[in-house]
CSV table of C-alpha atoms in Angstrom, one decimal:
chain,number,residue,atom,x,y,z
A,6,MET,CA,-15.0,56.6,-7.2
A,7,VAL,CA,-18.3,58.2,-8.4
A,8,CYS,CA,-20.1,56.6,-11.4
A,9,LEU,CA,-21.5,59.1,-13.7
A,10,ASP,CA,-23.1,56.7,-16.2
A,11,ALA,CA,-25.9,54.7,-14.6
A,12,LYS,CA,-26.2,52.1,-17.3
A,13,ALA,CA,-22.4,51.4,-17.2
A,14,CYS,CA,-22.4,51.3,-13.5
A,15,SER,CA,-25.3,48.9,-13.4
A,16,ARG,CA,-23.7,46.7,-16.1
A,17,ASP,CA,-20.4,46.7,-14.1
A,18,ALA,CA,-22.2,45.7,-10.9
A,19,ILE,CA,-24.0,42.9,-12.7
A,20,MET,CA,-20.7,41.6,-14.2
A,21,GLU,CA,-19.0,41.8,-10.8
A,22,GLY,CA,-21.8,39.8,-9.2
A,23,MET,CA,-21.7,37.2,-12.0
A,24,ILE,CA,-17.9,36.8,-11.6
A,25,GLU,CA,-18.3,36.4,-7.8
A,26,GLN,CA,-21.0,33.8,-8.3
A,27,ARG,CA,-18.8,31.9,-10.7
A,28,ILE,CA,-15.9,32.0,-8.3
A,29,GLU,CA,-18.1,30.8,-5.4
A,30,GLN,CA,-19.4,28.0,-7.6
A,31,HIS,CA,-15.8,26.9,-8.5
A,32,PHE,CA,-15.1,26.6,-4.7
A,33,ILE,CA,-18.3,24.6,-4.1
A,34,ASP,CA,-17.6,22.3,-7.1
A,35,SER,CA,-14.0,21.8,-6.0
A,36,ALA,CA,-15.1,20.9,-2.5
A,37,ASP,CA,-17.7,18.4,-3.8
A,38,LEU,CA,-15.2,16.8,-6.1
A,39,LYS,CA,-12.7,16.4,-3.3
A,40,TYR,CA,-15.3,14.7,-1.2
A,41,GLN,CA,-16.2,12.3,-4.0
A,42,ALA,CA,-12.5,11.6,-4.8
A,43,ALA,CA,-11.7,10.9,-1.1
A,44,GLN,CA,-14.3,8.1,-1.1
A,45,VAL,CA,-13.1,6.6,-4.3
A,46,LEU,CA,-9.4,7.1,-4.2
A,47,SER,CA,-8.4,6.6,-0.6
A,48,LYS,CA,-7.6,2.9,-0.9
A,49,PRO,CA,-5.7,3.1,-4.3
A,50,ILE,CA,-3.6,6.0,-3.0
A,51,SER,CA,-2.9,4.2,0.2
A,52,ALA,CA,-1.8,1.1,-1.8
A,53,ALA,CA,0.5,3.3,-4.0
A,54,ILE,CA,2.1,4.9,-0.9
A,55,SER,CA,2.7,1.5,0.6
A,56,ALA,CA,4.3,0.3,-2.6
A,57,ILE,CA,6.6,3.3,-2.7
A,58,LEU,CA,7.5,3.0,1.0
A,59,ALA,CA,8.3,-0.7,0.6
A,60,SER,CA,10.5,0.1,-2.4
A,61,VAL,CA,12.5,2.9,-0.9
A,62,THR,CA,12.9,1.3,2.5
A,63,SER,CA,14.4,-1.8,0.9
A,64,GLY,CA,16.9,0.0,-1.3
A,65,GLY,CA,14.7,0.7,-4.3
A,66,LYS,CA,13.9,3.9,-6.0
A,67,VAL,CA,11.0,5.7,-7.6
A,68,LEU,CA,11.2,6.4,-11.4
A,69,ALA,CA,8.8,9.2,-12.1
A,70,CYS,CA,7.5,10.3,-15.6
A,71,GLY,CA,4.8,12.2,-17.3
A,72,ASN,CA,4.2,14.5,-20.3
A,73,GLY,CA,3.7,18.3,-20.2
A,74,GLY,CA,2.5,19.3,-16.8
A,75,GLY,CA,2.9,15.7,-15.7
A,76,ALA,CA,6.6,15.9,-16.6
A,77,ALA,CA,7.0,19.0,-14.3
A,78,SER,CA,5.2,17.2,-11.5
A,79,ALA,CA,7.4,14.2,-11.9
A,80,GLN,CA,10.5,16.4,-11.6
A,81,HIS,CA,9.0,18.1,-8.6
A,82,PHE,CA,8.2,14.8,-7.0
A,83,ALA,CA,11.7,13.4,-7.5
A,84,ALA,CA,13.3,16.6,-6.2
A,85,LYS,CA,11.2,16.5,-3.0
A,86,PHE,CA,12.1,12.8,-2.5
A,87,VAL,CA,15.8,13.5,-2.8
A,88,VAL,CA,15.9,16.9,-1.0
A,89,GLY,CA,13.2,16.5,1.6
A,90,TYR,CA,9.8,17.9,2.3
A,91,GLU,CA,8.5,19.7,5.4
A,92,ARG,CA,11.2,18.3,7.7
A,93,GLU,CA,14.8,17.1,7.6
A,94,ARG,CA,15.1,13.5,6.8
A,95,PRO,CA,17.4,11.1,5.0
A,96,GLU,CA,17.4,11.3,1.2
A,97,LEU,CA,15.1,9.0,-0.7
A,98,ALA,CA,16.0,7.6,-4.1
A,99,ALA,CA,14.0,9.0,-7.0
A,100,LEU,CA,14.7,9.9,-10.6
A,101,ALA,CA,12.6,11.9,-13.0
A,102,LEU,CA,12.8,10.3,-16.5
A,103,THR,CA,11.9,13.7,-18.1
A,104,THR,CA,15.0,15.7,-17.3
A,105,ASP,CA,17.7,14.5,-19.6
A,106,ALA,CA,17.0,16.2,-22.9
A,107,SER,CA,19.7,14.2,-24.7
A,108,ILE,CA,18.2,10.9,-23.7
A,109,VAL,CA,14.6,12.0,-24.4
A,110,THR,CA,15.3,13.5,-27.8
A,111,ALA,CA,17.6,10.6,-28.9
A,112,ILE,CA,14.9,8.0,-28.1
A,113,ALA,CA,12.2,10.1,-29.8
A,114,ASN,CA,14.4,10.6,-32.9
A,115,ASP,CA,15.9,7.1,-33.2
A,116,TYR,CA,12.9,5.1,-32.1
A,117,ASP,CA,9.6,6.6,-31.3
A,118,PHE,CA,8.2,9.1,-28.7
A,119,SER,CA,6.2,6.2,-27.2
A,120,ALA,CA,9.5,4.5,-26.2
A,121,ILE,CA,10.9,7.4,-24.2
A,122,PHE,CA,10.0,6.1,-20.8
A,123,ALA,CA,10.1,2.4,-21.5
A,124,LYS,CA,13.7,2.5,-22.6
A,125,GLN,CA,14.7,4.5,-19.6
A,126,VAL,CA,12.9,2.1,-17.2
A,127,ARG,CA,14.7,-0.8,-18.7
A,128,ALA,CA,18.0,1.1,-18.4
A,129,PHE,CA,17.6,2.5,-14.9
A,130,GLY,CA,15.0,0.4,-13.2
A,131,ASN,CA,15.7,-2.6,-11.0
A,132,ALA,CA,13.5,-5.2,-9.5
A,133,GLY,CA,11.7,-3.6,-6.5
A,134,ASP,CA,11.7,-0.1,-8.0
A,135,VAL,CA,8.4,1.7,-8.5
A,136,LEU,CA,7.3,3.6,-11.7
A,137,LEU,CA,5.2,6.6,-10.9
A,138,ALA,CA,3.5,7.9,-14.1
A,139,ILE,CA,1.8,11.3,-13.6
A,140,SER,CA,-0.9,12.7,-15.8
A,141,SER,CA,-2.3,16.2,-15.3
A,142,SER,CA,-4.8,15.9,-18.2
């Protein structure tokens, strides 16, 4: 395509260059953050995985919860635990506390929104289970 307006073409080229620089900076920032997170979060994530493995290998389950995007992540986590991930394996017990609209809305209506997960943990949780609370904020 031939550009007939030199000013418009120059402005477009500048904008494109600025957008590309911004995208590149996002990649650089993301890589830097991942490096920093790896140093800080490796041990707590390893401890969480160990707790989950200890639970599910001894007959326990994972109860997953979160609000908004965290709720979607909790549901995805539970689905992958039950269905499998990357390879065929026995099902693992997991339950998302965000999926039953009747329970969630009844608790919110009859008690308080802040009780939604606590009441379900008391109802469905057992000694040895793990609660996974996910926040995407």
